[in-house]
Short mmCIF file of C-alpha atoms in Angstrom, two decimals:
data_model
loop_
_atom_site.label_atom_id
_atom_site.label_comp_id
_atom_site.label_asym_id
_atom_site.label_seq_id
_atom_site.Cartn_x
_atom_site.Cartn_y
_atom_site.Cartn_z
CA MET A 1 -50.67 56.64 -28.78
CA LYS A 2 -49.29 60.07 -27.95
CA LEU A 3 -49.43 61.36 -24.37
CA ASN A 4 -52.12 63.98 -23.79
CA PHE A 5 -51.28 66.51 -21.07
CA ASN A 6 -54.03 68.92 -22.12
CA ALA A 7 -56.15 70.58 -19.44
CA GLY A 8 -59.26 69.36 -21.27
CA PRO A 9 -60.49 67.46 -23.10
CA ALA A 10 -57.97 65.37 -21.25
CA ALA A 11 -56.55 61.87 -21.42
CA LEU A 12 -58.73 58.81 -20.76
CA PRO A 13 -57.46 55.41 -19.60
CA TRP A 14 -56.70 52.98 -22.43
CA GLU A 15 -59.01 50.34 -20.92
CA VAL A 16 -61.89 52.82 -20.96
CA LEU A 17 -61.23 53.71 -24.60
CA GLU A 18 -61.14 50.04 -25.60
CA THR A 19 -64.47 49.25 -23.95
CA ALA A 20 -66.09 52.41 -25.30
CA SER A 21 -64.88 51.69 -28.83
CA ARG A 22 -66.42 48.20 -28.78
CA SER A 23 -69.67 49.65 -27.49
CA ILE A 24 -69.90 52.00 -30.45
CA LEU A 25 -70.49 48.93 -32.60
CA GLU A 26 -72.70 47.17 -30.05
CA TYR A 27 -73.40 47.91 -26.41
CA LYS A 28 -73.25 44.62 -24.55
CA ASP A 29 -76.02 42.35 -25.90
CA SER A 30 -78.42 45.14 -26.87
CA GLY A 31 -77.98 44.72 -30.62
CA MET A 32 -77.50 48.50 -30.77
CA SER A 33 -74.65 50.96 -30.71
CA ILE A 34 -74.22 52.95 -27.52
CA LEU A 35 -74.66 56.00 -29.77
CA SER A 36 -78.24 54.93 -30.51
CA LEU A 37 -79.18 53.55 -27.11
CA PRO A 38 -82.56 54.87 -25.86
CA HIS A 39 -82.00 57.25 -22.96
CA ARG A 40 -85.09 55.98 -21.14
CA GLY A 41 -84.42 52.29 -21.73
CA PRO A 42 -83.19 49.72 -19.19
CA HIS A 43 -79.59 49.70 -20.46
CA PHE A 44 -79.09 53.41 -19.87
CA LYS A 45 -80.83 53.18 -16.50
CA ASP A 46 -78.18 50.62 -15.53
CA ILE A 47 -75.44 52.99 -16.74
CA LEU A 48 -76.85 55.80 -14.60
CA ASP A 49 -77.11 53.46 -11.61
CA ASP A 50 -73.51 52.29 -12.02
CA ALA A 51 -72.25 55.86 -12.34
CA ARG A 52 -74.15 56.93 -9.22
CA LYS A 53 -72.79 54.00 -7.24
CA HIS A 54 -69.19 54.76 -8.24
CA VAL A 55 -69.53 58.51 -7.56
CA LEU A 56 -70.88 57.98 -4.06
CA GLN A 57 -68.34 55.26 -3.29
CA LEU A 58 -65.38 57.37 -4.43
CA LEU A 59 -66.53 60.44 -2.51
CA GLY A 60 -67.65 58.57 0.60
CA LEU A 61 -71.18 59.98 0.42
CA SER A 62 -74.57 58.48 1.19
CA GLY A 63 -77.19 57.99 -1.50
CA GLU A 64 -79.80 58.73 1.14
CA GLU A 65 -78.45 62.25 1.60
CA TYR A 66 -76.90 63.11 -1.78
CA ALA A 67 -78.31 63.20 -5.31
CA VAL A 68 -76.13 62.56 -8.38
CA MET A 69 -77.10 64.46 -11.53
CA TRP A 70 -75.74 64.88 -15.05
CA PHE A 71 -76.18 68.15 -16.96
CA GLN A 72 -75.27 69.56 -20.33
CA GLY A 73 -74.00 73.14 -20.76
CA GLY A 74 -70.64 72.80 -19.00
CA GLY A 75 -69.44 74.83 -16.06
CA ARG A 76 -70.86 78.04 -17.45
CA LEU A 77 -74.40 76.72 -17.12
CA GLN A 78 -73.64 75.86 -13.49
CA PHE A 79 -72.36 79.40 -12.91
CA GLU A 80 -75.81 80.64 -13.91
CA MET A 81 -77.95 77.91 -12.38
CA ILE A 82 -76.47 78.24 -8.90
CA PRO A 83 -77.72 81.79 -8.19
CA MET A 84 -80.82 81.12 -10.26
CA ASN A 85 -81.78 78.27 -7.91
CA PHE A 86 -80.38 79.40 -4.57
CA LEU A 87 -80.02 83.20 -4.43
CA PRO A 88 -83.27 84.99 -3.47
CA ASP A 89 -83.97 88.46 -4.86
CA GLY A 90 -82.00 91.01 -2.85
CA ALA A 91 -80.13 88.39 -0.83
CA THR A 92 -76.34 87.99 -0.72
CA ALA A 93 -74.15 85.24 -2.15
CA ALA A 94 -70.51 84.93 -1.06
CA TYR A 95 -67.74 84.05 -3.50
CA ILE A 96 -64.03 83.31 -3.14
CA ASP A 97 -62.19 84.80 -6.10
CA SER A 98 -59.20 82.53 -6.74
CA GLY A 99 -58.91 82.74 -10.51
CA ARG A 100 -60.55 83.23 -13.89
CA TRP A 101 -63.28 80.62 -13.51
CA ALA A 102 -64.09 81.66 -9.95
CA ALA A 103 -64.48 85.25 -11.15
CA ASP A 104 -66.68 84.12 -14.05
CA ALA A 105 -68.91 82.19 -11.66
CA MET A 106 -69.19 85.25 -9.42
CA SER A 107 -70.14 87.53 -12.32
CA ASN A 108 -73.39 85.62 -12.89
CA ALA A 109 -74.77 86.08 -9.39
CA GLY A 110 -75.34 89.83 -9.74
CA ARG A 111 -78.33 89.19 -11.97
CA TYR A 112 -80.22 87.64 -9.04
CA GLY A 113 -78.97 89.27 -5.85
CA LYS A 114 -75.97 90.83 -4.16
CA VAL A 115 -72.41 89.53 -4.37
CA HIS A 116 -69.98 89.56 -1.46
CA ILE A 117 -66.34 88.78 -2.21
CA SER A 118 -65.22 86.77 0.81
CA ALA A 119 -61.60 86.66 -0.35
CA SER A 120 -59.60 87.35 -3.49
CA SER A 121 -56.07 86.86 -4.80
CA ARG A 122 -56.67 88.91 -7.93
CA GLU A 123 -54.21 91.65 -6.88
CA ASP A 124 -51.52 88.99 -6.55
CA ASP A 125 -52.23 87.74 -10.10
CA TYR A 126 -53.88 84.66 -8.59
CA LYS A 127 -50.54 83.19 -7.54
CA GLN A 128 -52.12 81.67 -4.45
CA VAL A 129 -55.46 80.54 -3.11
CA PRO A 130 -56.93 82.90 -0.48
CA THR A 131 -57.13 81.33 2.99
CA ALA A 132 -58.52 84.24 5.04
CA TRP A 133 -62.25 84.42 4.47
CA ASN A 134 -64.93 86.94 5.39
CA ILE A 135 -68.23 85.09 5.07
CA PRO A 136 -71.48 86.88 5.97
CA GLU A 137 -73.58 84.74 8.29
CA ASP A 138 -76.70 85.50 6.27
CA ALA A 139 -75.18 84.55 2.89
CA ALA A 140 -77.40 82.27 0.83
CA TYR A 141 -74.33 80.21 -0.03
CA LEU A 142 -70.55 80.40 -0.39
CA HIS A 143 -69.05 79.45 -3.77
CA LEU A 144 -65.42 78.43 -4.27
CA THR A 145 -63.25 76.91 -6.98
CA ALA A 146 -61.06 74.15 -5.58
CA ASN A 147 -58.45 73.97 -8.35
CA ASN A 148 -57.49 76.73 -10.76
CA THR A 149 -56.26 75.26 -14.03
CA ILE A 150 -54.98 78.47 -15.59
CA TYR A 151 -52.75 79.47 -12.67
CA GLY A 152 -51.81 76.07 -11.27
CA THR A 153 -53.20 76.65 -7.78
CA GLN A 154 -55.28 74.40 -5.54
CA SER A 155 -57.12 74.73 -2.23
CA PHE A 156 -55.87 72.57 0.62
CA THR A 157 -58.00 74.18 3.33
CA PHE A 158 -61.70 74.98 3.16
CA PRO A 159 -63.92 77.32 5.19
CA ASP A 160 -65.62 75.90 8.27
CA THR A 161 -68.96 77.70 8.15
CA ASP A 162 -72.66 77.15 8.67
CA VAL A 163 -73.30 78.82 5.29
CA PRO A 164 -73.94 76.19 2.58
CA VAL A 165 -70.73 75.71 0.57
CA ILE A 166 -70.90 75.07 -3.18
CA ALA A 167 -67.61 74.02 -4.78
CA ASP A 168 -66.41 73.79 -8.36
CA PHE A 169 -64.19 70.70 -8.40
CA SER A 170 -64.00 70.52 -12.19
CA SER A 171 -60.30 69.89 -12.60
CA GLU A 172 -59.57 67.74 -9.58
CA LEU A 173 -62.59 65.68 -8.50
CA PHE A 174 -61.68 62.07 -7.67
CA SER A 175 -58.01 62.94 -7.21
CA ARG A 176 -57.84 63.07 -3.39
CA LYS A 177 -59.65 62.06 -0.25
CA LEU A 178 -61.66 64.79 1.48
CA ASP A 179 -64.68 65.01 3.72
CA TYR A 180 -67.01 65.84 0.85
CA SER A 181 -70.01 65.85 3.20
CA ARG A 182 -68.95 69.35 4.27
CA PHE A 183 -70.21 70.65 0.90
CA ALA A 184 -73.86 71.31 0.12
CA MET A 185 -73.10 70.86 -3.57
CA ILE A 186 -70.11 70.09 -5.75
CA TYR A 187 -69.87 70.05 -9.51
CA ALA A 188 -67.31 69.17 -12.16
CA VAL A 189 -67.22 69.25 -15.94
CA ALA A 190 -66.42 65.80 -17.27
CA GLN A 191 -63.68 66.57 -19.78
CA LYS A 192 -60.90 66.91 -17.23
CA ASN A 193 -60.92 64.05 -14.73
CA ILE A 194 -64.22 62.22 -15.30
CA GLY A 195 -64.82 61.51 -18.98
CA PRO A 196 -65.25 63.11 -22.41
CA SER A 197 -66.75 66.53 -23.01
CA GLY A 198 -70.50 66.87 -23.21
CA THR A 199 -71.68 66.46 -19.65
CA THR A 200 -71.22 67.94 -16.16
CA LEU A 201 -71.50 66.01 -12.92
CA VAL A 202 -73.36 67.56 -9.98
CA ILE A 203 -73.58 66.00 -6.51
CA ALA A 204 -75.85 67.84 -4.10
CA ARG A 205 -77.43 67.35 -0.70
CA LYS A 206 -81.06 66.45 -1.27
CA ASP A 207 -82.35 68.79 1.41
CA PHE A 208 -80.34 71.66 -0.08
CA ILE A 209 -81.75 71.39 -3.60
CA GLN A 210 -85.28 71.37 -2.20
CA GLN A 211 -84.68 75.03 -1.33
CA THR A 212 -85.03 76.41 -4.87
CA VAL A 213 -85.93 80.06 -4.38
CA ARG A 214 -87.87 80.78 -7.57
CA GLU A 215 -90.02 78.98 -10.09
CA LEU A 216 -87.85 77.66 -12.92
CA PRO A 217 -88.16 75.49 -16.02
CA GLU A 218 -87.40 71.88 -15.13
CA ILE A 219 -84.29 71.89 -17.30
CA LEU A 220 -82.82 74.63 -15.08
CA SER A 221 -83.90 73.15 -11.75
CA TYR A 222 -81.65 70.93 -9.65
CA LYS A 223 -84.72 69.69 -7.79
CA ALA A 224 -86.42 68.57 -10.99
CA MET A 225 -83.29 66.99 -12.44
CA ALA A 226 -82.75 65.00 -9.25
CA GLU A 227 -86.36 63.85 -9.13
CA LYS A 228 -86.23 62.75 -12.79
CA ASN A 229 -82.84 61.03 -12.59
CA SER A 230 -81.19 63.54 -14.97
CA LEU A 231 -83.79 62.74 -17.64
CA VAL A 232 -85.75 65.97 -17.96
CA ASN A 233 -84.54 65.92 -21.56
CA THR A 234 -82.48 63.53 -23.70
CA ALA A 235 -79.33 62.94 -21.72
CA PRO A 236 -75.84 62.91 -23.32
CA VAL A 237 -75.82 59.11 -23.27
CA PHE A 238 -72.35 58.49 -24.68
CA SER A 239 -70.60 61.06 -22.48
CA ILE A 240 -72.26 59.67 -19.35
CA TYR A 241 -71.47 56.10 -20.42
CA VAL A 242 -67.75 56.79 -20.91
CA SER A 243 -67.73 58.73 -17.64
CA SER A 244 -69.28 55.72 -15.92
CA LEU A 245 -66.52 53.50 -17.32
CA TYR A 246 -63.86 55.92 -16.07
CA LEU A 247 -65.54 56.10 -12.66
CA GLY A 248 -65.48 52.31 -12.50
CA TRP A 249 -61.78 52.35 -13.41
CA MET A 250 -61.11 54.80 -10.57
CA ALA A 251 -63.25 52.85 -8.10
CA ALA A 252 -61.27 49.68 -8.86
CA LYS A 253 -58.01 51.56 -8.30
CA GLY A 254 -59.22 53.18 -5.07
CA MET A 255 -58.91 56.73 -3.79
CA ASP A 256 -55.89 55.96 -1.61
CA ALA A 257 -53.84 54.76 -4.57
CA ILE A 258 -55.08 57.58 -6.79
CA GLU A 259 -54.13 60.25 -4.26
CA GLN A 260 -50.69 58.79 -3.61
CA GLU A 261 -49.96 58.64 -7.33
CA SER A 262 -51.20 62.21 -7.76
CA ILE A 263 -48.81 63.38 -5.05
CA ALA A 264 -45.92 61.42 -6.57
CA LYS A 265 -46.49 62.81 -10.08
CA SER A 266 -46.72 66.43 -8.96
CA GLN A 267 -43.76 66.18 -6.57
CA LEU A 268 -41.64 64.67 -9.32
CA LEU A 269 -42.27 67.67 -11.57
CA TYR A 270 -42.05 70.36 -8.89
CA HIS A 271 -38.80 68.94 -7.53
CA TYR A 272 -37.22 69.11 -10.96
CA ILE A 273 -38.55 72.57 -11.81
CA ASP A 274 -37.36 73.98 -8.46
CA GLN A 275 -33.76 73.01 -9.17
CA SER A 276 -33.89 73.84 -12.87
CA SER A 277 -31.98 76.74 -14.40
CA LEU A 278 -34.48 77.03 -17.27
CA TYR A 279 -37.94 76.47 -15.74
CA TYR A 280 -39.63 78.10 -12.77
CA THR A 281 -43.09 78.02 -11.17
CA VAL A 282 -45.22 81.06 -10.41
CA ALA A 283 -47.76 79.65 -7.94
CA ALA A 284 -47.00 80.06 -4.25
CA PRO A 285 -45.52 76.83 -2.81
CA ASP A 286 -48.44 76.26 -0.40
CA SER A 287 -50.98 76.64 -3.24
CA ARG A 288 -49.33 74.51 -5.92
CA SER A 289 -51.81 72.35 -7.79
CA ARG A 290 -51.33 68.60 -7.99
CA MET A 291 -53.43 68.54 -11.15
CA ASN A 292 -52.06 71.38 -13.26
CA VAL A 293 -48.35 72.10 -12.93
CA CYS A 294 -47.89 75.58 -14.39
CA CYS A 295 -44.44 76.98 -15.02
CA ARG A 296 -42.53 79.34 -17.28
CA LEU A 297 -39.17 79.42 -19.03
CA ARG A 298 -36.58 81.96 -17.93
CA ARG A 299 -35.95 82.41 -21.63
CA GLU A 300 -39.55 82.87 -22.70
CA GLU A 301 -38.64 83.01 -26.38
CA LEU A 302 -37.97 79.25 -26.14
CA THR A 303 -41.50 78.35 -25.05
CA ASP A 304 -42.91 77.64 -28.52
CA ALA A 305 -39.80 75.69 -29.44
CA LEU A 306 -40.21 73.50 -26.36
CA VAL A 307 -43.88 72.80 -27.14
CA ALA A 308 -42.91 71.76 -30.69
CA PHE A 309 -39.93 69.74 -29.39
CA ALA A 310 -42.23 67.83 -27.03
CA ALA A 311 -44.84 67.23 -29.75
CA GLU A 312 -42.17 65.64 -31.96
CA ARG A 313 -41.57 63.19 -29.11
CA GLY A 314 -45.24 62.33 -28.60
CA ILE A 315 -45.94 64.77 -25.76
CA LEU A 316 -48.97 66.96 -26.45
CA GLY A 317 -50.84 69.72 -24.65
CA ILE A 318 -48.17 71.27 -22.43
CA GLY A 319 -48.61 74.85 -23.67
CA GLY A 320 -50.05 77.28 -21.12
CA HIS A 321 -53.49 78.89 -21.31
CA ARG A 322 -53.77 81.30 -24.23
CA ASN A 323 -54.18 84.29 -21.89
CA ILE A 324 -51.22 83.39 -19.67
CA GLY A 325 -48.62 81.60 -21.77
CA GLY A 326 -45.83 79.51 -20.32
CA LEU A 327 -46.39 75.81 -19.75
CA ARG A 328 -49.31 73.94 -18.19
CA ILE A 329 -48.85 70.24 -17.54
CA SER A 330 -52.11 68.55 -16.58
CA ILE A 331 -51.55 65.28 -14.74
CA TYR A 332 -55.07 63.99 -14.26
CA ASN A 333 -55.79 60.44 -13.11
CA ALA A 334 -55.39 58.86 -16.56
CA ILE A 335 -51.80 60.10 -16.70
CA SER A 336 -49.55 57.55 -15.03
CA LEU A 337 -46.31 58.08 -13.12
CA GLN A 338 -44.51 56.47 -16.07
CA ASP A 339 -46.14 58.99 -18.45
CA THR A 340 -44.96 61.81 -16.18
CA GLU A 341 -41.42 60.43 -16.16
CA GLN A 342 -41.49 60.31 -19.96
CA LEU A 343 -42.47 63.99 -20.05
CA LEU A 344 -39.79 64.83 -17.50
CA ALA A 345 -37.14 63.23 -19.69
CA VAL A 346 -38.19 65.51 -22.56
CA LEU A 347 -38.05 68.61 -20.34
CA LYS A 348 -34.56 67.62 -19.18
CA GLU A 349 -33.36 66.94 -22.70
CA PHE A 350 -34.56 70.36 -23.85
CA GLU A 351 -32.90 72.09 -20.91
CA GLN A 352 -29.60 70.36 -21.60
CA MET A 353 -29.76 71.51 -25.24
CA HIS A 354 -30.15 75.14 -24.10
CA ALA A 355 -27.83 75.17 -21.10
#
């Protein structure tokens, strides 16, 4: 198997792939493939229950207070659903603009109410995460993006406010210990650090999602999706199933071990890049992402050659975002420290060839 350092769809643990592959032929003793499993049958109910248990355990949240939901439509649907559900006509929503996806989320809110930019690092080319916030007390909610895959930045401090905070944790959820109870709602697309593409995980305070501000179709209502256990329509059974397997893999490993490995992987790469004569990072040191290590080559004309050189050695997905260029090395939970060391050896070999 080649090593997948793509930002998404990202690598999955080998044990998860093995179990999922067997289930394509037959899921447990059902006599059916997981691909044909009824979404309202007892087997899928068990899958949903297992996934919910693992999510709450990993995040340290109570099932009495928080609902776990699975949606289709990716992050872009969440960008639209959030103001649709929680921003009254004429009211104000606050957004922290820390990168491309944060700005995209913010652009949807104007269809429903007013938008207040509480902080932005746009003028600094998103090289850092803003940490000075101006949050209106009457804001319906504050939205932030915790990790910015394109720019390689990550939030390490969060606003302390009475305004409900909604956070996009798409590219880093389950990578570190936080007090997740400080958030009214968090969401994450699966294809980065949860499972395969096709579903999006939402965890929300039950009292918060009761506050839907307008009448909506059930498929666009957090309240309805929570009440119907994510089964307003046919759920993406296979994506949720593989995500549940991955969540179980992470729960068995434990958040302490996952976080320590995440720190070790990112520090290994940043330490090398900082002393390199060929590579350099752009993100501010206090905003460097542990999930997406973004860097550039001082001789930019060598970038494509490096990507091809790495691919020949079984290292895939290290090219930067198409709008930014450079390199982007995504070290999600399925990427081990040994995998990272293997990548590092390739980076060193290439640098030595072009010294």
